[in-house]
PDB file of C-alpha atoms in Angstrom:
ATOM      1  CA  UNK A   1      -0.116   0.149   0.201  1.00  0.00           C
ATOM      2  CA  UNK A   2       3.207   2.509   0.801  1.00  0.00           C
ATOM      3  CA  UNK A   3       4.228   1.884  -3.070  1.00  0.00           C
ATOM      4  CA  UNK A   4       0.717   2.916  -3.977  1.00  0.00           C
ATOM      5  CA  UNK A   5       0.646   6.104  -2.049  1.00  0.00           C
ATOM      6  CA  UNK A   6       4.175   6.799  -3.020  1.00  0.00           C
ATOM      7  CA  UNK A   7       3.198   6.329  -7.016  1.00  0.00           C
ATOM      8  CA  UNK A   8       0.143   8.752  -6.087  1.00  0.00           C
ATOM      9  CA  UNK A   9       1.940  11.514  -5.201  1.00  0.00           C
ATOM     10  CA  UNK A  10       4.730  11.170  -7.849  1.00  0.00           C
ATOM     11  CA  UNK A  11       1.816  11.960 -10.816  1.00  0.00           C
ATOM     12  CA  UNK A  12      -0.208  14.202  -8.544  1.00  0.00           C
ATOM     13  CA  UNK A  13      -3.108  11.840  -7.953  1.00  0.00           C
ATOM     14  CA  UNK A  14      -5.490  10.953  -5.248  1.00  0.00           C
ATOM     15  CA  UNK A  15      -5.906   7.674  -4.013  1.00  0.00           C
ATOM     16  CA  UNK A  16      -9.680   7.192  -2.811  1.00  0.00           C
ATOM     17  CA  UNK A  17     -10.288   3.797  -2.635  1.00  0.00           C
ATOM     18  CA  UNK A  18      -8.386   0.724  -3.186  1.00  0.00           C
ATOM     19  CA  UNK A  19     -10.101  -2.635  -4.591  1.00  0.00           C
ATOM     20  CA  UNK A  20      -8.516  -6.408  -5.040  1.00  0.00           C
ATOM     21  CA  UNK A  21      -8.108  -7.942  -8.037  1.00  0.00           C
ATOM     22  CA  UNK A  22     -10.736  -9.762  -8.581  1.00  0.00           C
ATOM     23  CA  UNK A  23     -13.047  -6.362  -8.514  1.00  0.00           C
ATOM     24  CA  UNK A  24     -10.487  -4.931 -10.656  1.00  0.00           C
ATOM     25  CA  UNK A  25     -10.892  -7.848 -13.264  1.00  0.00           C
ATOM     26  CA  UNK A  26     -14.575  -7.433 -13.075  1.00  0.00           C
ATOM     27  CA  UNK A  27     -14.918  -3.644 -13.566  1.00  0.00           C
ATOM     28  CA  UNK A  28     -12.506  -4.220 -16.529  1.00  0.00           C
ATOM     29  CA  UNK A  29     -14.622  -6.696 -17.901  1.00  0.00           C
ATOM     30  CA  UNK A  30     -17.541  -4.207 -17.020  1.00  0.00           C
ATOM     31  CA  UNK A  31     -16.504  -1.655 -18.507  1.00  0.00           C
ATOM     32  CA  UNK A  32     -15.740  -3.397 -22.610  1.00  0.00           C
ATOM     33  CA  UNK A  33     -18.305  -6.065 -22.269  1.00  0.00           C
ATOM     34  CA  UNK A  34     -21.095  -4.094 -20.839  1.00  0.00           C
ATOM     35  CA  UNK A  35     -23.721  -5.404 -23.612  1.00  0.00           C
ATOM     36  CA  UNK A  36     -23.706  -8.949 -22.486  1.00  0.00           C
ATOM     37  CA  UNK A  37     -25.499  -7.520 -19.283  1.00  0.00           C
ATOM     38  CA  UNK A  38     -27.197  -4.481 -20.648  1.00  0.00           C
ATOM     39  CA  UNK A  39     -30.961  -6.116 -19.954  1.00  0.00           C
ATOM     40  CA  UNK A  40     -30.291  -8.545 -16.926  1.00  0.00           C
ATOM     41  CA  UNK A  41     -27.556  -8.245 -14.366  1.00  0.00           C
ATOM     42  CA  UNK A  42     -24.860 -11.270 -14.902  1.00  0.00           C
ATOM     43  CA  UNK A  43     -22.794 -12.957 -12.591  1.00  0.00           C
ATOM     44  CA  UNK A  44     -19.477 -14.639 -12.634  1.00  0.00           C
ATOM     45  CA  UNK A  45     -17.061 -16.221 -11.132  1.00  0.00           C
ATOM     46  CA  UNK A  46     -13.467 -14.967 -11.098  1.00  0.00           C
ATOM     47  CA  UNK A  47     -10.456 -17.428 -10.123  1.00  0.00           C
ATOM     48  CA  UNK A  48      -7.307 -16.665 -10.162  1.00  0.00           C
ATOM     49  CA  UNK A  49      -3.882 -18.886  -9.715  1.00  0.00           C
ATOM     50  CA  UNK A  50      -0.886 -16.967  -9.448  1.00  0.00           C
ATOM     51  CA  UNK A  51       2.028 -17.802  -8.174  1.00  0.00           C
ATOM     52  CA  UNK A  52       1.914 -17.928  -4.716  1.00  0.00           C
ATOM     53  CA  UNK A  53      -1.642 -17.858  -3.981  1.00  0.00           C
ATOM     54  CA  UNK A  54      -5.270 -18.547  -5.443  1.00  0.00           C
ATOM     55  CA  UNK A  55      -8.518 -16.564  -5.058  1.00  0.00           C
ATOM     56  CA  UNK A  56     -11.969 -17.188  -6.179  1.00  0.00           C
ATOM     57  CA  UNK A  57     -14.654 -14.405  -6.436  1.00  0.00           C
ATOM     58  CA  UNK A  58     -18.508 -14.294  -6.955  1.00  0.00           C
ATOM     59  CA  UNK A  59     -19.414 -11.172  -8.487  1.00  0.00           C
ATOM     60  CA  UNK A  60     -22.485  -9.568  -9.877  1.00  0.00           C
ATOM     61  CA  UNK A  61     -22.071  -7.146 -12.720  1.00  0.00           C
ATOM     62  CA  UNK A  62     -25.130  -4.779 -14.201  1.00  0.00           C
ATOM     63  CA  UNK A  63     -25.639  -1.476 -15.470  1.00  0.00           C
ATOM     64  CA  UNK A  64     -26.659   1.070 -12.996  1.00  0.00           C
ATOM     65  CA  UNK A  65     -29.916   2.706 -14.829  1.00  0.00           C
ATOM     66  CA  UNK A  66     -29.216   6.566 -13.707  1.00  0.00           C
ATOM     67  CA  UNK A  67     -25.441   6.758 -14.731  1.00  0.00           C
ATOM     68  CA  UNK A  68     -25.727   3.576 -17.256  1.00  0.00           C
ATOM     69  CA  UNK A  69     -22.112   2.458 -15.809  1.00  0.00           C
ATOM     70  CA  UNK A  70     -21.025  -0.834 -15.104  1.00  0.00           C
ATOM     71  CA  UNK A  71     -21.599  -1.817 -11.924  1.00  0.00           C
ATOM     72  CA  UNK A  72     -19.698  -4.484 -10.326  1.00  0.00           C
ATOM     73  CA  UNK A  73     -20.581  -6.458  -6.634  1.00  0.00           C
ATOM     74  CA  UNK A  74     -18.597  -8.801  -5.304  1.00  0.00           C
ATOM     75  CA  UNK A  75     -20.802 -11.385  -3.530  1.00  0.00           C
ATOM     76  CA  UNK A  76     -18.073 -13.263  -1.960  1.00  0.00           C
ATOM     77  CA  UNK A  77     -14.763 -14.111  -2.030  1.00  0.00           C
ATOM     78  CA  UNK A  78     -12.023 -16.545  -0.810  1.00  0.00           C
ATOM     79  CA  UNK A  79      -8.677 -17.838  -1.273  1.00  0.00           C
ATOM     80  CA  UNK A  80      -5.378 -20.271  -0.371  1.00  0.00           C
ATOM     81  CA  UNK A  81      -2.608 -17.826   0.484  1.00  0.00           C
ATOM     82  CA  UNK A  82      -0.104 -21.039  -0.193  1.00  0.00           C
ATOM     83  CA  UNK A  83      -1.400 -22.879  -3.610  1.00  0.00           C
ATOM     84  CA  UNK A  84       0.167 -21.291  -6.531  1.00  0.00           C
ATOM     85  CA  UNK A  85       2.909 -22.422  -8.769  1.00  0.00           C
ATOM     86  CA  UNK A  86       5.582 -21.940  -6.680  1.00  0.00           C
ATOM     87  CA  UNK A  87       4.398 -24.877  -4.845  1.00  0.00           C
ATOM     88  CA  UNK A  88       3.968 -27.305  -8.233  1.00  0.00           C
ATOM     89  CA  UNK A  89       7.709 -26.001  -9.137  1.00  0.00           C
ATOM     90  CA  UNK A  90       9.134 -26.952  -5.811  1.00  0.00           C
ATOM     91  CA  UNK A  91       7.555 -30.668  -6.485  1.00  0.00           C
ATOM     92  CA  UNK A  92       9.066 -30.578  -9.678  1.00  0.00           C
ATOM     93  CA  UNK A  93      12.448 -29.692  -9.122  1.00  0.00           C
ATOM     94  CA  UNK A  94      12.468 -32.140  -6.304  1.00  0.00           C
ATOM     95  CA  UNK A  95      11.920 -34.538  -9.141  1.00  0.00           C
ATOM     96  CA  UNK A  96      14.729 -33.737 -11.095  1.00  0.00           C
ATOM     97  CA  UNK A  97      16.868 -33.099  -8.036  1.00  0.00           C
ATOM     98  CA  UNK A  98      16.227 -36.850  -7.539  1.00  0.00           C
ATOM     99  CA  UNK A  99      16.381 -38.041 -11.151  1.00  0.00           C
ATOM    100  CA  UNK A 100      19.616 -36.329 -11.506  1.00  0.00           C
ATOM    101  CA  UNK A 101      21.044 -37.791  -8.477  1.00  0.00           C
ATOM    102  CA  UNK A 102      19.798 -41.838  -9.540  1.00  0.00           C
ATOM    103  CA  UNK A 103      21.721 -40.966 -12.396  1.00  0.00           C
ATOM    104  CA  UNK A 104      24.741 -39.966 -10.873  1.00  0.00           C
ATOM    105  CA  UNK A 105      25.174 -42.173  -7.377  1.00  0.00           C
ATOM    106  CA  UNK A 106      28.976 -40.988  -7.936  1.00  0.00           C
ATOM    107  CA  UNK A 107      28.427 -37.493  -7.591  1.00  0.00           C
ATOM    108  CA  UNK A 108      27.569 -35.663  -4.305  1.00  0.00           C
ATOM    109  CA  UNK A 109      24.094 -34.543  -3.579  1.00  0.00           C
ATOM    110  CA  UNK A 110      22.843 -31.492  -4.771  1.00  0.00           C
ATOM    111  CA  UNK A 111      23.140 -29.090  -2.294  1.00  0.00           C
ATOM    112  CA  UNK A 112      24.466 -26.229  -3.797  1.00  0.00           C
ATOM    113  CA  UNK A 113      22.641 -22.891  -3.575  1.00  0.00           C
ATOM    114  CA  UNK A 114      23.367 -22.419  -7.191  1.00  0.00           C
ATOM    115  CA  UNK A 115      22.122 -25.637  -8.155  1.00  0.00           C
ATOM    116  CA  UNK A 116      18.937 -25.679  -6.736  1.00  0.00           C
ATOM    117  CA  UNK A 117      18.014 -22.169  -8.077  1.00  0.00           C
ATOM    118  CA  UNK A 118      18.734 -23.469 -11.004  1.00  0.00           C
ATOM    119  CA  UNK A 119      16.508 -27.019 -10.908  1.00  0.00           C
ATOM    120  CA  UNK A 120      14.112 -24.120  -9.740  1.00  0.00           C
ATOM    121  CA  UNK A 121      14.420 -22.023 -13.005  1.00  0.00           C
ATOM    122  CA  UNK A 122      14.053 -25.432 -14.731  1.00  0.00           C
ATOM    123  CA  UNK A 123      11.235 -27.006 -12.900  1.00  0.00           C
ATOM    124  CA  UNK A 124       9.006 -23.575 -13.879  1.00  0.00           C
ATOM    125  CA  UNK A 125      10.330 -24.098 -17.579  1.00  0.00           C
ATOM    126  CA  UNK A 126       8.845 -27.844 -18.077  1.00  0.00           C
ATOM    127  CA  UNK A 127       5.715 -26.184 -16.241  1.00  0.00           C
ATOM    128  CA  UNK A 128       4.909 -23.764 -18.669  1.00  0.00           C
ATOM    129  CA  UNK A 129       5.874 -26.697 -21.268  1.00  0.00           C
ATOM    130  CA  UNK A 130       3.627 -29.612 -19.874  1.00  0.00           C
ATOM    131  CA  UNK A 131       0.966 -26.680 -19.870  1.00  0.00           C
ATOM    132  CA  UNK A 132       0.577 -27.003 -23.529  1.00  0.00           C
ATOM    133  CA  UNK A 133       2.461 -30.380 -24.363  1.00  0.00           C
ATOM    134  CA  UNK A 134       2.014 -34.269 -22.847  1.00  0.00           C
ATOM    135  CA  UNK A 135       5.663 -34.638 -22.342  1.00  0.00           C
ATOM    136  CA  UNK A 136       9.206 -32.763 -22.387  1.00  0.00           C
ATOM    137  CA  UNK A 137      12.844 -32.988 -21.566  1.00  0.00           C
ATOM    138  CA  UNK A 138      14.128 -31.177 -18.399  1.00  0.00           C
ATOM    139  CA  UNK A 139      17.863 -30.191 -19.475  1.00  0.00           C
ATOM    140  CA  UNK A 140      20.610 -28.279 -17.662  1.00  0.00           C
ATOM    141  CA  UNK A 141      23.581 -27.774 -18.553  1.00  0.00           C
ATOM    142  CA  UNK A 142      26.345 -28.241 -15.991  1.00  0.00           C
ATOM    143  CA  UNK A 143      24.024 -28.759 -12.967  1.00  0.00           C
ATOM    144  CA  UNK A 144      26.676 -28.941 -10.353  1.00  0.00           C
ATOM    145  CA  UNK A 145      30.017 -27.893 -11.327  1.00  0.00           C
ATOM    146  CA  UNK A 146      31.068 -31.834 -11.979  1.00  0.00           C
ATOM    147  CA  UNK A 147      30.517 -30.775 -16.009  1.00  0.00           C
ATOM    148  CA  UNK A 148      27.440 -33.387 -16.045  1.00  0.00           C
ATOM    149  CA  UNK A 149      24.096 -32.402 -17.360  1.00  0.00           C
ATOM    150  CA  UNK A 150      20.688 -33.015 -16.370  1.00  0.00           C
ATOM    151  CA  UNK A 151      18.812 -33.909 -18.979  1.00  0.00           C
ATOM    152  CA  UNK A 152      15.940 -35.991 -18.092  1.00  0.00           C
ATOM    153  CA  UNK A 153      12.335 -36.937 -19.686  1.00  0.00           C
ATOM    154  CA  UNK A 154       9.380 -35.248 -17.485  1.00  0.00           C
ATOM    155  CA  UNK A 155       5.766 -36.129 -18.836  1.00  0.00           C
ATOM    156  CA  UNK A 156       2.112 -34.293 -17.659  1.00  0.00           C
ATOM    157  CA  UNK A 157       1.130 -37.163 -16.120  1.00  0.00           C
ATOM    158  CA  UNK A 158       3.773 -37.483 -14.030  1.00  0.00           C
ATOM    159  CA  UNK A 159       3.483 -34.089 -12.664  1.00  0.00           C
ATOM    160  CA  UNK A 160      -0.381 -34.360 -12.095  1.00  0.00           C
ATOM    161  CA  UNK A 161       0.432 -37.591 -10.066  1.00  0.00           C
ATOM    162  CA  UNK A 162       2.956 -35.836  -7.880  1.00  0.00           C
ATOM    163  CA  UNK A 163       0.869 -32.777  -7.689  1.00  0.00           C
ATOM    164  CA  UNK A 164      -2.622 -34.455  -7.090  1.00  0.00           C
ATOM    165  CA  UNK A 165      -3.019 -33.110  -3.506  1.00  0.00           C
ATOM    166  CA  UNK A 166      -2.286 -29.319  -4.666  1.00  0.00           C
ATOM    167  CA  UNK A 167      -4.986 -30.025  -7.682  1.00  0.00           C
ATOM    168  CA  UNK A 168      -7.429 -31.423  -5.405  1.00  0.00           C
ATOM    169  CA  UNK A 169      -6.999 -28.429  -3.271  1.00  0.00           C
ATOM    170  CA  UNK A 170      -8.259 -25.606  -6.205  1.00  0.00           C
ATOM    171  CA  UNK A 171     -11.781 -26.418  -5.714  1.00  0.00           C
ATOM    172  CA  UNK A 172     -12.071 -25.015  -2.021  1.00  0.00           C
ATOM    173  CA  UNK A 173     -11.912 -21.324  -2.850  1.00  0.00           C
ATOM    174  CA  UNK A 174     -14.678 -21.806  -5.410  1.00  0.00           C
ATOM    175  CA  UNK A 175     -16.927 -23.821  -3.075  1.00  0.00           C
ATOM    176  CA  UNK A 176     -15.805 -21.174   0.098  1.00  0.00           C
ATOM    177  CA  UNK A 177     -16.825 -18.488  -2.269  1.00  0.00           C
ATOM    178  CA  UNK A 178     -19.768 -19.558  -3.925  1.00  0.00           C
ATOM    179  CA  UNK A 179     -21.115 -20.520  -0.504  1.00  0.00           C
ATOM    180  CA  UNK A 180     -20.399 -17.206   1.039  1.00  0.00           C
ATOM    181  CA  UNK A 181     -22.569 -15.558  -1.871  1.00  0.00           C
ATOM    182  CA  UNK A 182     -25.279 -17.176  -0.729  1.00  0.00           C
ATOM    183  CA  UNK A 183     -25.959 -18.646  -4.756  1.00  0.00           C
ATOM    184  CA  UNK A 184     -26.156 -21.704  -6.177  1.00  0.00           C
ATOM    185  CA  UNK A 185     -24.053 -22.868  -9.161  1.00  0.00           C
ATOM    186  CA  UNK A 186     -26.481 -22.600 -11.413  1.00  0.00           C
ATOM    187  CA  UNK A 187     -26.739 -18.961 -11.665  1.00  0.00           C
ATOM    188  CA  UNK A 188     -23.198 -18.324 -12.832  1.00  0.00           C
ATOM    189  CA  UNK A 189     -23.262 -17.245 -16.151  1.00  0.00           C
ATOM    190  CA  UNK A 190     -19.310 -17.298 -16.995  1.00  0.00           C
ATOM    191  CA  UNK A 191     -16.007 -18.229 -15.523  1.00  0.00           C
ATOM    192  CA  UNK A 192     -13.299 -16.065 -15.781  1.00  0.00           C
ATOM    193  CA  UNK A 193      -9.523 -17.648 -15.358  1.00  0.00           C
ATOM    194  CA  UNK A 194      -6.524 -15.659 -14.440  1.00  0.00           C
ATOM    195  CA  UNK A 195      -3.371 -16.385 -13.679  1.00  0.00           C
ATOM    196  CA  UNK A 196      -0.589 -18.823 -15.406  1.00  0.00           C
ATOM    197  CA  UNK A 197      -1.707 -21.795 -13.280  1.00  0.00           C
ATOM    198  CA  UNK A 198      -5.121 -22.028 -14.573  1.00  0.00           C
ATOM    199  CA  UNK A 199      -3.452 -22.724 -17.760  1.00  0.00           C
ATOM    200  CA  UNK A 200      -2.389 -26.057 -16.597  1.00  0.00           C
ATOM    201  CA  UNK A 201      -5.037 -28.537 -18.455  1.00  0.00           C
ATOM    202  CA  UNK A 202      -5.537 -30.736 -14.678  1.00  0.00           C
ATOM    203  CA  UNK A 203      -6.850 -27.272 -13.061  1.00  0.00           C
ATOM    204  CA  UNK A 204      -8.370 -25.958 -15.901  1.00  0.00           C
TER     205      UNK A 204
END
């Protein structure tokens, strides 16, 4: 928040209100898609799954009769503060580490921060690739400084099995947000997905 206020002072603006990201998404949708709900309100479910957390909001969007401007009302919101891309990447990182050590038993276990950082970066790359492909090859040159490369195949099915408990948690914010909103699933007209993890087929 402090950074926001510093930014407003720099450009000569005055912040009157702060809104969360899902409310901002709903307002943005309302500004550019108002013809979709000009005749009657629309109830939307917005699911945002990013690097470190997941958030779900149930939002009603309608056109104000007087101003004719879109109005977004958040009916329910829920989140999982520890469910995001980082958790998935750590699972993949561990898998790559174990496979490298299995292939190279004569080398010391991978513990150096630089090597672990390389594994973390490659784990993220592998996750991105497997969002669009069913298999890929993880590659890291000279992982531990012993002139030995990491080169192991990884499949989407393996990652889904490895992360089954994380994937199961993705529904909880949705159920809680709907319960808070006091509405039935049937009245939700549309679902908006945001955040890199929502591109993961199993989660989608």
